mmCIF file of C-alpha atoms in Angstrom:
data_model
loop_
_atom_site.group_PDB
_atom_site.id
_atom_site.type_symbol
_atom_site.label_atom_id
_atom_site.label_comp_id
_atom_site.label_asym_id
_atom_site.label_seq_id
_atom_site.Cartn_x
_atom_site.Cartn_y
_atom_site.Cartn_z
ATOM 1 C CA UNK M 1128 115.406 203.987 270.122
ATOM 2 C CA UNK M 1129 112.263 204.558 268.328
ATOM 3 C CA UNK M 1130 110.207 202.840 271.163
ATOM 4 C CA UNK M 1131 107.026 201.555 269.859
ATOM 5 C CA UNK M 1132 106.254 201.574 266.767
ATOM 6 C CA UNK M 1133 102.690 201.031 263.516
ATOM 7 C CA UNK M 1134 102.129 201.583 260.381
ATOM 8 C CA UNK M 1135 99.757 202.193 258.372
ATOM 9 C CA UNK M 1136 98.377 205.592 260.553
ATOM 10 C CA UNK M 1137 95.388 205.193 259.027
ATOM 11 C CA UNK M 1138 93.431 202.705 256.459
ATOM 12 C CA UNK M 1139 90.344 202.437 255.201
ATOM 13 C CA UNK M 1140 88.825 199.112 254.430
ATOM 14 C CA UNK M 1141 85.839 197.701 252.976
ATOM 15 C CA UNK M 1142 83.189 195.231 254.981
ATOM 16 C CA UNK M 1143 84.971 191.325 254.193
ATOM 17 C CA UNK M 1144 88.613 192.729 253.538
ATOM 18 C CA UNK M 1145 91.251 191.698 255.203
ATOM 19 C CA UNK M 1146 94.397 193.466 257.058
ATOM 20 C CA UNK M 1147 97.249 192.949 259.035
ATOM 21 C CA UNK M 1148 98.663 196.124 261.000
ATOM 22 C CA UNK M 1149 101.865 195.979 262.430
ATOM 23 C CA UNK M 1150 103.029 196.651 265.417
ATOM 24 C CA UNK M 1151 107.132 196.704 266.612
ATOM 25 C CA UNK M 1152 109.359 198.055 269.790
ATOM 26 C CA UNK M 1153 113.228 197.858 270.298
ATOM 27 C CA UNK M 1154 113.437 197.794 274.065
ATOM 28 C CA UNK M 1155 113.423 194.067 274.098
ATOM 29 C CA UNK M 1156 109.870 194.133 276.035
ATOM 30 C CA UNK M 1157 108.630 190.555 276.761
ATOM 31 C CA UNK M 1158 105.204 191.961 277.197
ATOM 32 C CA UNK M 1159 103.330 193.217 274.499
ATOM 33 C CA UNK M 1160 99.142 194.041 273.926
ATOM 34 C CA UNK M 1161 96.603 195.069 270.807
ATOM 35 C CA UNK M 1162 94.221 197.673 271.754
ATOM 36 C CA UNK M 1163 91.049 199.348 270.519
ATOM 37 C CA UNK M 1164 89.788 202.638 271.907
ATOM 38 C CA UNK M 1165 86.134 203.925 270.722
ATOM 39 C CA UNK M 1166 84.475 207.101 272.001
ATOM 40 C CA UNK M 1167 83.194 207.097 275.981
ATOM 41 C CA UNK M 1168 85.294 203.261 276.486
ATOM 42 C CA UNK M 1169 88.170 203.753 277.058
ATOM 43 C CA UNK M 1170 91.121 201.163 276.104
ATOM 44 C CA UNK M 1171 90.131 197.921 275.897
ATOM 45 C CA UNK M 1172 92.596 194.901 275.703
ATOM 46 C CA UNK M 1173 92.326 192.464 272.582
ATOM 47 C CA UNK M 1174 95.648 190.671 272.464
ATOM 48 C CA UNK M 1175 98.636 190.088 274.705
ATOM 49 C CA UNK M 1176 101.451 188.178 274.072
ATOM 50 C CA UNK M 1177 104.127 187.589 277.583
ATOM 51 C CA UNK M 1178 106.945 186.205 274.966
ATOM 52 C CA UNK M 1179 107.397 185.581 271.560
ATOM 53 C CA UNK M 1180 105.416 181.761 270.634
ATOM 54 C CA UNK M 1181 102.552 182.746 273.880
ATOM 55 C CA UNK M 1182 99.994 185.113 272.763
ATOM 56 C CA UNK M 1183 96.377 185.360 275.161
ATOM 57 C CA UNK M 1184 92.631 186.583 274.199
ATOM 58 C CA UNK M 1185 92.309 189.904 276.299
ATOM 59 C CA UNK M 1186 88.816 191.232 276.630
ATOM 60 C CA UNK M 1187 87.796 191.964 272.978
ATOM 61 C CA UNK M 1188 89.798 189.720 270.758
ATOM 62 C CA UNK M 1189 86.585 187.980 268.331
ATOM 63 C CA UNK M 1190 87.302 189.190 264.907
ATOM 64 C CA UNK M 1191 91.249 189.535 264.941
ATOM 65 C CA UNK M 1192 94.377 187.403 265.778
ATOM 66 C CA UNK M 1193 98.111 187.597 266.465
ATOM 67 C CA UNK M 1194 100.935 185.889 266.457
ATOM 68 C CA UNK M 1195 104.549 186.429 267.905
ATOM 69 C CA UNK M 1196 107.256 185.219 266.157
ATOM 70 C CA UNK M 1197 109.936 187.106 267.570
ATOM 71 C CA UNK M 1198 110.055 189.628 270.476
ATOM 72 C CA UNK M 1199 109.926 192.875 268.050
ATOM 73 C CA UNK M 1200 106.949 192.123 266.618
ATOM 74 C CA UNK M 1201 103.183 191.289 267.226
ATOM 75 C CA UNK M 1202 101.304 192.131 264.581
ATOM 76 C CA UNK M 1203 97.503 192.185 264.652
ATOM 77 C CA UNK M 1204 95.736 190.538 261.890
ATOM 78 C CA UNK M 1205 91.755 191.335 260.959
ATOM 79 C CA UNK M 1206 90.172 188.281 259.266
ATOM 80 C CA UNK M 1207 86.980 189.960 257.179
ATOM 81 C CA UNK M 1208 86.835 193.217 258.730
ATOM 82 C CA UNK M 1209 83.169 194.408 259.404
ATOM 83 C CA UNK M 1210 81.994 197.925 260.533
ATOM 84 C CA UNK M 1211 82.069 197.479 264.356
ATOM 85 C CA UNK M 1212 85.963 197.354 263.952
ATOM 86 C CA UNK M 1213 86.240 200.848 262.703
ATOM 87 C CA UNK M 1214 88.109 202.610 265.867
ATOM 88 C CA UNK M 1215 92.146 203.843 267.123
ATOM 89 C CA UNK M 1216 94.052 200.865 268.013
ATOM 90 C CA UNK M 1217 96.782 201.569 270.007
ATOM 91 C CA UNK M 1218 99.795 198.120 270.503
ATOM 92 C CA UNK M 1219 101.664 198.787 273.345
ATOM 93 C CA UNK M 1220 104.690 197.105 275.104
ATOM 94 C CA UNK M 1221 106.492 196.379 278.837
ATOM 95 C CA UNK M 1222 108.782 194.687 280.451
ATOM 96 C CA UNK M 1223 108.335 194.255 284.439
ATOM 97 C CA UNK M 1224 110.827 196.281 286.006
ATOM 98 C CA UNK M 1225 112.331 196.226 289.864
ATOM 99 C CA UNK M 1226 108.946 197.116 291.815
ATOM 100 C CA UNK M 1227 107.387 193.619 288.809
ATOM 101 C CA UNK M 1228 105.201 196.494 287.961
ATOM 102 C CA UNK M 1229 104.313 196.821 283.667
ATOM 103 C CA UNK M 1230 104.565 200.182 282.272
ATOM 104 C CA UNK M 1231 103.064 200.277 279.168
ATOM 105 C CA UNK M 1232 104.753 202.329 276.011
ATOM 106 C CA UNK M 1233 102.460 202.789 273.315
ATOM 107 C CA UNK M 1234 102.502 203.449 270.018
ATOM 108 C CA UNK M 1235 101.429 206.092 268.175
ATOM 109 C CA UNK M 1236 97.966 204.452 266.938
ATOM 110 C CA UNK M 1237 96.571 202.952 264.055
ATOM 111 C CA UNK M 1238 92.710 204.828 263.130
ATOM 112 C CA UNK M 1239 90.667 202.221 261.072
ATOM 113 C CA UNK M 1240 87.722 203.057 258.844
ATOM 114 C CA UNK M 1241 85.623 200.239 258.580
ATOM 115 C CA UNK M 1242 82.935 200.867 255.363
ATOM 116 C CA UNK Y 971 87.386 190.850 288.372
ATOM 117 C CA UNK Y 972 89.207 193.755 287.742
ATOM 118 C CA UNK Y 973 87.377 196.885 287.057
ATOM 119 C CA UNK Y 974 88.558 200.958 287.250
ATOM 120 C CA UNK Y 975 85.896 203.862 287.229
ATOM 121 C CA UNK Y 976 86.510 207.312 286.428
ATOM 122 C CA UNK Y 977 83.191 208.811 286.885
ATOM 123 C CA UNK Y 978 83.411 212.336 285.513
ATOM 124 C CA UNK Y 979 82.936 212.829 281.547
ATOM 125 C CA UNK Y 980 85.053 216.327 281.701
ATOM 126 C CA UNK Y 981 86.538 218.126 284.555
ATOM 127 C CA UNK Y 982 86.988 221.787 283.648
ATOM 128 C CA UNK Y 983 89.296 224.078 285.445
ATOM 129 C CA UNK Y 984 90.481 227.613 285.201
ATOM 130 C CA UNK Y 985 93.752 228.237 284.974
ATOM 131 C CA UNK Y 986 95.875 228.301 288.306
ATOM 132 C CA UNK Y 987 93.018 226.297 290.128
ATOM 133 C CA UNK Y 988 94.092 222.999 291.419
ATOM 134 C CA UNK Y 989 92.646 220.014 289.716
ATOM 135 C CA UNK Y 990 91.219 216.766 290.704
ATOM 136 C CA UNK Y 991 90.325 214.338 288.282
ATOM 137 C CA UNK Y 992 89.071 211.292 290.237
ATOM 138 C CA UNK Y 993 89.540 207.213 289.985
ATOM 139 C CA UNK Y 994 88.619 204.105 291.841
ATOM 140 C CA UNK Y 995 89.460 200.693 291.324
ATOM 141 C CA UNK Y 996 88.189 196.947 292.284
ATOM 142 C CA UNK Y 997 90.508 194.327 292.193
ATOM 143 C CA UNK Y 998 91.316 191.260 294.134
ATOM 144 C CA UNK Y 999 94.584 192.237 296.292
ATOM 145 C CA UNK Y 1000 97.038 194.784 296.426
ATOM 146 C CA UNK Y 1001 96.712 196.891 292.687
ATOM 147 C CA UNK Y 1002 99.354 198.752 291.247
ATOM 148 C CA UNK Y 1003 97.435 201.989 289.634
ATOM 149 C CA UNK Y 1004 98.629 203.849 286.826
ATOM 150 C CA UNK Y 1005 98.000 207.278 285.073
ATOM 151 C CA UNK Y 1006 98.249 208.161 281.732
ATOM 152 C CA UNK Y 1007 97.819 211.224 279.518
ATOM 153 C CA UNK Y 1008 96.608 211.450 275.981
ATOM 154 C CA UNK Y 1009 96.951 214.389 273.684
ATOM 155 C CA UNK Y 1010 94.874 214.899 270.290
ATOM 156 C CA UNK Y 1011 95.953 212.102 267.427
ATOM 157 C CA UNK Y 1012 98.631 210.703 270.022
ATOM 158 C CA UNK Y 1013 99.114 207.584 271.867
ATOM 159 C CA UNK Y 1014 99.363 207.456 275.902
ATOM 160 C CA UNK Y 1015 101.570 209.061 277.899
ATOM 161 C CA UNK Y 1016 103.134 207.366 281.411
ATOM 162 C CA UNK Y 1017 102.558 209.907 283.765
ATOM 163 C CA UNK Y 1018 102.784 207.986 287.254
ATOM 164 C CA UNK Y 1019 101.758 204.380 289.094
ATOM 165 C CA UNK Y 1020 101.551 203.247 292.303
ATOM 166 C CA UNK Y 1021 103.001 200.167 292.933
ATOM 167 C CA UNK Y 1022 103.770 199.896 297.154
ATOM 168 C CA UNK Y 1023 105.263 202.457 299.355
ATOM 169 C CA UNK Y 1024 104.284 206.228 300.040
ATOM 170 C CA UNK Y 1025 100.584 206.683 299.787
ATOM 171 C CA UNK Y 1026 101.679 210.264 297.374
ATOM 172 C CA UNK Y 1027 103.019 209.801 294.352
ATOM 173 C CA UNK Y 1028 104.990 211.579 292.437
ATOM 174 C CA UNK Y 1029 105.086 211.654 288.569
ATOM 175 C CA UNK Y 1030 105.407 213.479 285.619
ATOM 176 C CA UNK Y 1031 104.408 217.351 284.650
ATOM 177 C CA UNK Y 1032 104.420 218.696 288.103
ATOM 178 C CA UNK Y 1033 101.165 215.866 288.907
ATOM 179 C CA UNK Y 1034 100.694 213.532 291.766
ATOM 180 C CA UNK Y 1035 98.240 210.891 292.688
ATOM 181 C CA UNK Y 1036 97.029 209.550 295.748
ATOM 182 C CA UNK Y 1037 96.529 206.206 297.095
ATOM 183 C CA UNK Y 1038 93.754 205.423 299.587
ATOM 184 C CA UNK Y 1039 92.753 202.607 300.848
ATOM 185 C CA UNK Y 1040 90.385 202.970 302.597
ATOM 186 C CA UNK Y 1041 88.423 203.680 299.961
ATOM 187 C CA UNK Y 1042 89.481 202.020 296.790
ATOM 188 C CA UNK Y 1043 90.283 205.089 295.413
ATOM 189 C CA UNK Y 1044 93.539 206.832 293.321
ATOM 190 C CA UNK Y 1045 92.800 210.485 292.333
ATOM 191 C CA UNK Y 1046 94.751 212.550 289.747
ATOM 192 C CA UNK Y 1047 95.980 216.253 291.043
ATOM 193 C CA UNK Y 1048 98.049 218.931 290.547
ATOM 194 C CA UNK Y 1049 97.899 222.038 292.467
ATOM 195 C CA UNK Y 1050 97.937 224.701 289.900
ATOM 196 C CA UNK Y 1051 96.346 223.803 286.494
ATOM 197 C CA UNK Y 1052 97.628 224.789 283.128
ATOM 198 C CA UNK Y 1053 95.875 225.206 279.553
ATOM 199 C CA UNK Y 1054 98.240 222.372 277.980
ATOM 200 C CA UNK Y 1055 97.406 220.295 280.726
ATOM 201 C CA UNK Y 1056 94.153 220.391 278.565
ATOM 202 C CA UNK Y 1057 94.031 216.264 277.178
ATOM 203 C CA UNK Y 1058 92.531 213.391 278.124
ATOM 204 C CA UNK Y 1059 93.587 211.280 281.352
ATOM 205 C CA UNK Y 1060 93.478 207.513 281.816
ATOM 206 C CA UNK Y 1061 93.500 205.633 285.040
ATOM 207 C CA UNK Y 1062 94.245 201.950 284.752
ATOM 208 C CA UNK Y 1063 94.903 199.085 287.343
ATOM 209 C CA UNK Y 1064 96.679 195.631 287.254
ATOM 210 C CA UNK Y 1065 97.372 193.027 290.054
ATOM 211 C CA UNK Y 1066 100.454 191.635 291.526
ATOM 212 C CA UNK Y 1067 99.470 187.865 289.934
ATOM 213 C CA UNK Y 1068 98.949 189.746 286.476
ATOM 214 C CA UNK Y 1069 100.928 192.146 286.342
ATOM 215 C CA UNK Y 1070 101.585 192.812 283.301
ATOM 216 C CA UNK Y 1071 97.398 193.125 282.167
ATOM 217 C CA UNK Y 1072 96.081 196.550 282.427
ATOM 218 C CA UNK Y 1073 92.836 197.255 283.372
ATOM 219 C CA UNK Y 1074 91.980 201.150 281.537
ATOM 220 C CA UNK Y 1075 88.896 203.695 283.294
ATOM 221 C CA UNK Y 1076 86.954 205.328 280.210
ATOM 222 C CA UNK Y 1077 88.843 208.592 280.591
ATOM 223 C CA UNK Y 1078 88.253 211.832 281.779
ATOM 224 C CA UNK Y 1079 88.179 215.536 279.592
ATOM 225 C CA UNK Y 1080 90.244 218.031 281.370
ATOM 226 C CA UNK Y 1081 89.310 220.775 279.871
ATOM 227 C CA UNK Y 1082 91.650 223.865 281.463
ATOM 228 C CA UNK Y 1083 90.477 226.958 280.311
ATOM 229 C CA UNK Y 1084 92.668 230.459 280.776
#
């Protein structure tokens, strides 16, 4: 299993540009999510999905769109990049275990800089 | 609303000494509690979790955590620290009614000196 994969690893954008961060998992997990990590603020949930065709907003959704057309893929789109979106982005996936908890598996991250 | 507090930005400890990384939480209902570790330029790795049962939970790399319901705490511990334990540690919480949504603390950097 490759686990959770993310592309690209690094990206530099100019203000106003758009782009899509890719995320895929091969564990047949129902739940996927996107977080951003900023210094001193931990990880904040951007969007999440509890299954194909179902998405919802997290704590900091503004400026981002998601879709979940398949179980495996959960891309994150930046509509018009802003310097405030400079961050490290992590995708995670999980399946519900026998204790009804969700242990999340994280991708390696995408470091995004917006100039 | 759910929340997690990690009151220490950094914890310094000498190799071989015991370590504690603190975490307190606020959640309605029974909590699901997690610890994750992040090494430089890497994603987060799962260490351990508390769902129910024994308050002392054992996890990867010799770490353990104690759930204390009255103090709403879930401190991470290790009896003897290693230099290789130096990393960023995150506590996270979810609840039974939204067990798929994790709320993370701000993280604590652990520095183990030789």
